[in-house]
Amino acid sequence: MKLYHIHIFLMLLSRTKCCDAKVKETKKNVRRNVRRKTQDESKKPNILIILADDVGTSDIPYWGDNIVPMNNIQKLQSQGVTFMHAHASPLCAPSRYMLLSGNYPHRGYQKGGAWNFSAEQNQFIGDQKSIAEVLKDQFNYHTGMYGKWHLGGRVPDGGTYSNDRSRPLTCCDIDWEKPMEDGPNSIGFDESFYTMGGIQSAPYSFFRNEYLQTDVNNIKFWEEGTHTTVNNNGESIIGKEGEGDPEWDSTEYNVRLVKEVDDFLENHNTTDPFFLYVGLGQVHTPHSPPKFYTDGTPIAGTFEDPHLDLLYEMDLVVGSLMASVEDRGLMENTLVIFTSDNGSVWEGGYTIPMIMRYDGIIPTGENKTGLVGINDIYATLADFVGFDIPDGSAQDSISFADHAKSEGKASNRDFFGVWNWAGRVNSQAIRYGKYKYAMVFNDKNDEYLYDLSNDVREKRNLLRQSSDSVDELKIQMSTELRRLGFCPLDVEESFVIPYGPDRGKEVTCQYFKEDKTRCRSVHIGELNCNSICGRNNNLCMLYPKSSQCRDDHSFEFIRENGDTGTCGWLSERAFRKEKYCGRTEISNGCMATCKKCSKNILNTSVPSQPPYTSAPSQLLYTSVPSQPPYTSVPSQPPTSCWNKKQYKFPTHSGEKSCKWLCFKGKKRKIKRRQARYCKGDVSLSCCQACNAGPRCT
């Protein structure tokens, strides 16, 4: 990689600053959707969105090897447009929120997604409206949701909940004769048939229009492993033990959705348009293909691996769903989107397949190379249908309708940011042009900068050959990532409240300081004025300040003797920095002292606007893996073998304790947990569990 290429790239970036205001106004019009007419203003299109689960681009014949024949998906590609650089969020729940809300995941109720029902609410907050709700309210769409939900909900009125993941149906005082609240039907879906978490976790039961479909007197506790199915059409697999229906069968999940969609269309009044959102259960683990498809086509054992068998079944399911529409003569006016979430951690890991068909409106058999996100579907549908996006909704959605319809029309999206969560964020990245910047949250806060135009496998980290131009590019991209992200420092400039009771009012963080209840009703306050509103303060302390590169003068930490340390105390002696700066929370609290930033930007601040607004033609995106993040150092260091009772640490399934490390579950599970989590601060706080104290061995 020649450094003068970066220099030229930076010159191009700087030249775009003069156009900031014009571009911002253009973006505003794109996102807010000044209504555009469809081909026939009086006839709104039907919409079918098929969301596969854990399907990457390498699984689809066009992108990867043609190991599994996919006649139906290839037919769909030939009938529409394929987006070669489409992206989603890591993990299942955040991607689903992005699709239906048009927002990045951190604008929802839970920053890492709402995975199951609870005593609280679903992922939508404040004035946020789903695509289904807007279509129903503005144009009387008949709306249906079928399959994997993963957007949360609240237990029936009057019920309690204790977050027992294996016994969610019987753990608490819940009246399942009542409907669940804040499910699909509360955000715009007329009809629904769904599971909270697909096939991967309890409860292994369907809900219909918010009502549990399992007899509460006949709930079964399923053990991990393989189970014989009622219809003898394969082996149902339980990946995580838990409660559910006694006739639960993971092999028939997708086929049940096909039947439900067919029934929906059979009963649909064709005078109104429909919106169908189908969340497939496969090919997420556990991989349990049926022996035969509904037409007798063999599935299980057709290929060398069950994962490939399920990809084959997925293609047949797509064909069945398309046939349900075509057989009723509805396809001519139906917009179809096939896409997926994903979850690996290297380049292409967050790249998803996305295909769109809309006869007579978009071309056929074309490939588009512009950058698009799964959150952009919201604004794109607004353009095609002609609905107005409500205030507070789709704040991160940018329409790609023109990009889809017209040859030579570039994508309107310049950047795509992503944040990978495991209890809290553990890695993040941003894509702009041919460059990708990423950071992994570990003891060193490893940073990466790649030129993917000639390093798609991410083997050459440009930050290893530090130069002024490389450092500047890193700071520019990390600054933009912070602007897009969930945890900024309190902004000093004023900003306009986009929705809520004070919509349009120009305020500063002082507005929220005067009355902190405003933080709850105006989500923009929680994003812009974090330390005042008190949301995720600990997370913000850990969030890298490389774009500011300054010490947090309010930051304090506990030394081994119990005294308080600060950044100023650290800077007095070199050996202190050597001793403490390796700890994640200290390195991020004392950025300048610990020199976790570039040499040329000490004590600088973040520009109020991103330093560049246009992008080169090639746009891709991905992220990188990381170790699980851990919480802060305990206030008292261990002098004997003990477990700190109040200590909690994040895991892939929520916060856990030392007791969980010691006693919860079978011995082999406990050993696996200890091997995975007994590191750093966890070892200090869970000495007995991790065998880490002076008297433990």
XYZ file of C-alpha atoms in Angstrom, residues 125-529:
405
model
C -39.425 3.330 22.496
C -41.037 6.764 22.515
C -42.543 7.856 19.221
C -40.787 5.191 17.145
C -43.153 3.466 14.710
C -42.493 0.268 12.796
C -42.887 -0.087 9.040
C -46.044 -2.125 9.658
C -47.586 0.573 11.844
C -46.967 3.338 9.307
C -48.303 1.281 6.381
C -51.405 0.376 8.353
C -52.069 3.901 9.633
C -51.481 5.799 6.398
C -52.713 3.391 3.706
C -54.772 0.722 5.483
C -52.356 -2.120 4.744
C -53.313 -5.614 5.905
C -50.234 -6.619 7.918
C -48.910 -9.984 9.067
C -45.825 -11.171 10.943
C -44.758 -14.837 10.913
C -41.733 -16.598 12.388
C -38.841 -15.459 14.555
C -39.638 -12.270 16.502
C -36.620 -11.361 18.706
C -37.906 -7.879 19.500
C -39.051 -8.475 23.050
C -42.371 -7.933 24.752
C -43.977 -7.706 28.175
C -45.553 -10.571 30.102
C -49.372 -10.415 30.367
C -50.894 -7.705 32.540
C -50.237 -8.269 36.233
C -47.512 -10.878 35.700
C -44.028 -10.919 37.178
C -40.800 -12.138 35.643
C -37.457 -13.269 37.048
C -35.356 -13.668 33.886
C -35.189 -17.472 34.207
C -34.174 -18.259 30.630
C -34.820 -22.004 30.827
C -38.229 -21.745 32.568
C -39.756 -18.566 31.160
C -43.323 -19.928 31.147
C -43.607 -21.301 34.703
C -40.924 -19.398 36.631
C -43.252 -16.666 37.803
C -46.808 -15.608 38.454
C -47.929 -15.195 34.843
C -51.496 -15.645 33.597
C -51.011 -17.054 30.100
C -54.745 -16.943 29.455
C -54.126 -13.247 28.856
C -52.273 -11.922 25.796
C -48.646 -10.892 25.932
C -48.154 -7.138 25.652
C -45.843 -5.160 23.383
C -45.520 -7.965 20.846
C -46.004 -7.755 17.059
C -49.668 -6.777 17.301
C -48.779 -3.720 19.376
C -46.528 -2.246 16.673
C -48.810 -2.494 13.672
C -49.301 -6.159 12.764
C -52.927 -7.269 12.332
C -52.028 -10.945 12.475
C -49.057 -12.777 13.939
C -47.789 -16.309 14.493
C -44.337 -16.317 16.003
C -41.797 -17.584 18.497
C -39.867 -15.194 20.695
C -36.456 -16.529 19.628
C -36.882 -18.755 16.607
C -35.705 -22.343 17.149
C -32.690 -21.540 19.299
C -34.021 -20.830 22.800
C -36.954 -21.253 25.169
C -39.854 -20.930 25.178
C -40.206 -23.563 22.449
C -43.781 -22.477 21.778
C -45.651 -20.373 19.249
C -47.748 -17.309 20.012
C -50.736 -16.330 17.864
C -51.845 -12.722 18.035
C -50.023 -12.444 21.400
C -51.680 -15.538 22.937
C -49.537 -18.510 23.971
C -50.517 -21.546 21.883
C -49.333 -24.129 24.440
C -51.641 -25.480 27.151
C -50.166 -24.129 30.393
C -51.082 -27.401 32.107
C -49.089 -29.404 29.575
C -45.781 -27.524 29.328
C -42.738 -29.743 28.780
C -39.160 -29.113 29.889
C -36.934 -30.042 26.956
C -33.415 -31.296 27.652
C -30.552 -30.476 25.291
C -30.126 -33.004 22.512
C -31.969 -34.874 19.767
C -35.626 -35.862 20.063
C -37.974 -37.982 17.959
C -40.621 -35.944 16.160
C -44.344 -36.628 16.271
C -44.630 -36.953 12.487
C -41.363 -38.956 12.165
C -40.032 -36.545 9.538
C -36.617 -35.994 11.054
C -34.912 -35.422 14.388
C -35.844 -32.292 16.322
C -32.902 -30.749 18.187
C -32.922 -28.662 21.361
C -29.777 -26.555 21.508
C -30.471 -24.995 24.915
C -32.600 -26.711 27.539
C -35.886 -25.049 28.360
C -39.671 -25.120 28.464
C -42.017 -25.374 25.549
C -44.781 -27.190 23.747
C -44.803 -30.994 24.185
C -45.086 -31.343 20.384
C -42.299 -28.894 19.529
C -40.510 -29.896 16.330
C -37.632 -27.785 15.041
C -37.638 -29.636 11.695
C -41.043 -28.261 10.705
C -40.535 -24.630 11.743
C -40.199 -23.100 8.270
C -42.924 -25.289 6.774
C -45.380 -24.052 9.407
C -44.609 -20.488 8.357
C -45.317 -21.337 4.709
C -48.764 -22.628 5.684
C -49.502 -19.570 7.834
C -48.573 -17.187 5.018
C -50.734 -19.144 2.585
C -53.689 -18.884 4.991
C -53.069 -15.141 5.379
C -53.189 -14.609 1.614
C -56.225 -16.870 1.224
C -58.171 -14.676 3.656
C -56.751 -11.382 2.395
C -59.160 -8.786 1.012
C -57.515 -7.776 -2.257
C -59.040 -4.279 -2.161
C -56.305 -3.363 0.343
C -52.560 -3.934 -0.059
C -50.733 -6.326 2.265
C -47.437 -6.223 4.135
C -45.939 -9.594 5.079
C -42.841 -9.984 7.225
C -41.585 -13.583 7.423
C -38.683 -14.388 9.774
C -37.366 -17.854 8.926
C -35.990 -20.028 11.725
C -33.268 -21.709 9.720
C -30.408 -21.814 9.008
C -29.680 -20.806 12.584
C -28.466 -23.585 14.855
C -29.482 -26.175 15.881
C -29.320 -27.655 12.385
C -32.236 -30.076 12.146
C -33.383 -30.574 8.540
C -36.598 -32.515 7.857
C -36.381 -35.795 5.979
C -38.681 -34.507 3.230
C -40.163 -31.200 2.112
C -43.936 -30.863 1.728
C -43.822 -31.988 -1.921
C -41.745 -35.072 -1.077
C -38.361 -33.602 -2.031
C -35.638 -35.261 0.126
C -33.832 -32.807 2.432
C -31.926 -34.454 5.302
C -28.792 -36.226 4.084
C -28.914 -34.705 0.614
C -25.606 -32.944 1.279
C -22.587 -33.668 3.439
C -23.613 -31.310 6.231
C -27.019 -30.504 7.844
C -26.253 -26.812 7.366
C -26.209 -27.346 3.605
C -29.419 -29.383 3.822
C -31.108 -26.432 5.503
C -29.878 -24.007 2.852
C -31.532 -26.296 0.321
C -34.767 -26.269 2.327
C -34.576 -22.473 2.634
C -34.581 -22.160 -1.153
C -37.655 -24.398 -1.360
C -39.375 -22.259 1.288
C -38.647 -19.099 -0.705
C -40.148 -20.807 -3.759
C -43.286 -21.757 -1.802
C -43.767 -18.217 -0.478
C -43.369 -16.749 -3.959
C -45.809 -19.314 -5.357
C -48.425 -18.339 -2.741
C -48.337 -14.805 -4.113
C -48.081 -15.739 -7.798
C -50.862 -18.341 -7.720
C -53.299 -15.645 -6.580
C -52.281 -13.242 -9.347
C -50.754 -10.746 -6.914
C -47.108 -10.750 -7.970
C -47.441 -8.036 -10.612
C -47.987 -5.465 -7.873
C -45.848 -7.000 -5.115
C -42.462 -5.740 -3.970
C -40.360 -8.649 -2.683
C -37.209 -8.385 -0.556
C -35.135 -11.417 0.386
C -32.380 -10.746 2.903
C -30.849 -12.070 6.123
C -29.069 -11.249 9.334
C -25.578 -12.639 9.847
C -22.980 -12.975 12.542
C -19.377 -13.812 11.717
C -16.649 -11.339 12.576
C -14.327 -10.770 9.585
C -14.689 -9.000 6.254
C -17.949 -10.157 4.727
C -19.242 -11.323 8.081
C -21.765 -8.514 8.228
C -22.353 -8.483 4.527
C -25.750 -10.008 3.850
C -27.568 -11.195 0.753
C -30.232 -8.734 -0.364
C -32.403 -9.151 -3.455
C -35.346 -6.962 -4.465
C -38.030 -7.646 -7.067
C -40.678 -5.110 -8.117
C -42.013 -5.838 -11.599
C -42.153 -2.846 -13.916
C -40.511 -0.498 -11.422
C -36.952 -1.771 -10.957
C -34.721 -3.502 -13.535
C -34.276 -7.252 -13.815
C -31.044 -9.193 -13.498
C -28.950 -6.236 -12.353
C -26.309 -6.020 -9.615
C -25.830 -2.870 -7.545
C -22.522 -2.132 -5.833
C -23.506 0.822 -3.649
C -23.484 0.632 0.139
C -26.878 -0.138 1.699
C -27.962 -1.212 5.164
C -30.835 -3.337 6.383
C -32.042 -0.209 8.213
C -32.383 1.538 4.827
C -35.308 -0.677 3.832
C -37.647 1.588 5.846
C -36.904 4.796 3.908
C -36.752 2.867 0.632
C -40.277 1.529 1.135
C -41.392 5.056 2.000
C -40.216 6.161 -1.440
C -41.821 3.257 -3.289
C -45.140 3.415 -1.410
C -45.281 7.150 -0.821
C -45.785 7.199 2.944
C -44.474 9.912 5.244
C -41.905 8.874 7.846
C -43.143 9.927 11.296
C -40.970 12.100 13.509
C -38.667 9.995 15.651
C -38.710 7.018 13.302
C -36.126 5.769 10.810
C -33.501 8.252 11.978
C -30.699 6.166 10.479
C -32.516 5.051 7.321
C -31.438 6.357 3.907
C -33.477 5.433 0.849
C -31.842 3.417 -1.915
C -34.946 3.483 -4.151
C -33.262 5.567 -6.868
C -30.166 3.372 -6.670
C -32.389 0.334 -7.253
C -34.449 1.855 -10.068
C -31.903 3.707 -12.161
C -28.694 2.688 -13.840
C -25.864 4.972 -12.821
C -27.609 6.274 -9.682
C -25.227 5.903 -6.749
C -26.262 4.876 -3.269
C -27.069 7.745 -0.907
C -25.217 6.084 1.990
C -21.609 7.078 2.631
C -20.929 5.297 5.926
C -22.092 2.202 7.732
C -21.232 1.663 11.397
C -21.562 -1.526 13.385
C -21.272 -2.441 17.062
C -20.908 -5.991 18.325
C -22.475 -6.655 21.736
C -21.849 -9.271 24.427
C -23.402 -7.750 27.522
C -21.863 -4.503 26.284
C -20.089 -3.563 23.099
C -16.892 -5.545 22.506
C -15.915 -4.411 19.009
C -16.928 -1.807 16.472
C -16.067 -0.691 12.972
C -16.949 1.753 10.240
C -16.725 1.532 6.475
C -16.090 4.486 4.166
C -14.938 4.082 0.588
C -12.297 1.420 0.322
C -11.097 1.888 3.899
C -12.278 0.166 7.052
C -11.439 1.225 10.583
C -12.130 -1.139 13.492
C -11.449 -1.327 17.198
C -11.565 -4.322 19.533
C -12.246 -3.661 23.218
C -9.571 -5.591 25.061
C -6.701 -4.677 27.370
C -4.911 -2.946 24.507
C -7.943 -1.630 22.595
C -6.486 -2.966 19.358
C -7.137 -0.781 16.322
C -7.158 -1.741 12.657
C -7.206 0.183 9.405
C -7.444 -1.699 6.120
C -7.506 -0.818 2.450
C -9.917 -3.502 1.271
C -9.431 -2.691 -2.393
C -6.246 -4.781 -2.283
C -6.503 -6.478 1.123
C -9.925 -8.090 1.362
C -8.582 -10.726 3.774
C -7.452 -8.006 6.195
C -3.854 -9.150 6.497
C -2.119 -5.750 6.350
C -3.007 -3.340 9.138
C -2.024 0.123 7.881
C -1.612 1.375 11.447
C 1.570 -0.686 11.715
C 3.219 1.713 9.273
C 2.292 4.867 11.146
C 2.484 8.141 9.259
C 0.746 11.497 9.475
C -1.672 10.596 6.672
C -2.528 7.191 8.162
C -3.035 8.710 11.620
C -5.251 11.433 10.195
C -7.398 8.941 8.321
C -7.814 6.868 11.480
C -8.918 9.903 13.488
C -11.357 11.030 10.820
C -13.004 7.621 10.619
C -13.070 7.082 14.391
C -14.644 10.522 14.787
C -17.406 9.603 12.372
C -17.892 6.278 14.145
C -18.399 8.117 17.420
C -20.900 10.475 15.778
C -22.913 7.529 14.504
C -22.553 5.576 17.731
C -24.326 5.151 21.021
C -22.111 6.759 23.632
C -20.701 10.205 22.829
C -19.351 12.674 25.342
C -21.828 15.405 26.236
C -21.962 17.732 23.256
C -21.263 21.405 23.842
C -23.112 22.830 20.858
C -26.889 23.125 20.651
C -29.040 20.662 18.736
C -32.666 20.432 17.641
C -35.035 17.962 19.297
C -36.458 15.963 16.367
C -39.596 14.590 18.039
C -41.606 14.469 21.253
C -43.463 17.267 23.080
C -40.704 19.822 22.389
C -40.102 18.854 18.771
C -38.214 21.532 16.866
C -36.817 23.195 19.976
C -33.119 24.051 19.909
C -31.480 23.030 23.180
C -28.186 22.182 24.839
C -27.447 19.500 27.416
C -28.482 22.051 30.056
C -32.093 21.417 28.962
C -31.831 17.836 30.250
C -29.873 18.871 33.326
C -32.784 21.092 34.395
C -35.236 18.185 34.285
C -33.824 14.671 33.962
C -37.267 13.194 33.235
C -36.819 14.656 29.747
C -34.117 12.040 29.183
C -36.740 9.308 29.203
C -39.180 10.962 26.826
C -36.643 12.445 24.414
C -34.217 9.757 23.349
C -31.957 12.211 21.575
C -31.042 13.531 25.035
C -29.870 10.120 26.117
C -27.659 9.911 23.048
C -26.239 13.442 23.132
C -26.096 14.182 26.869
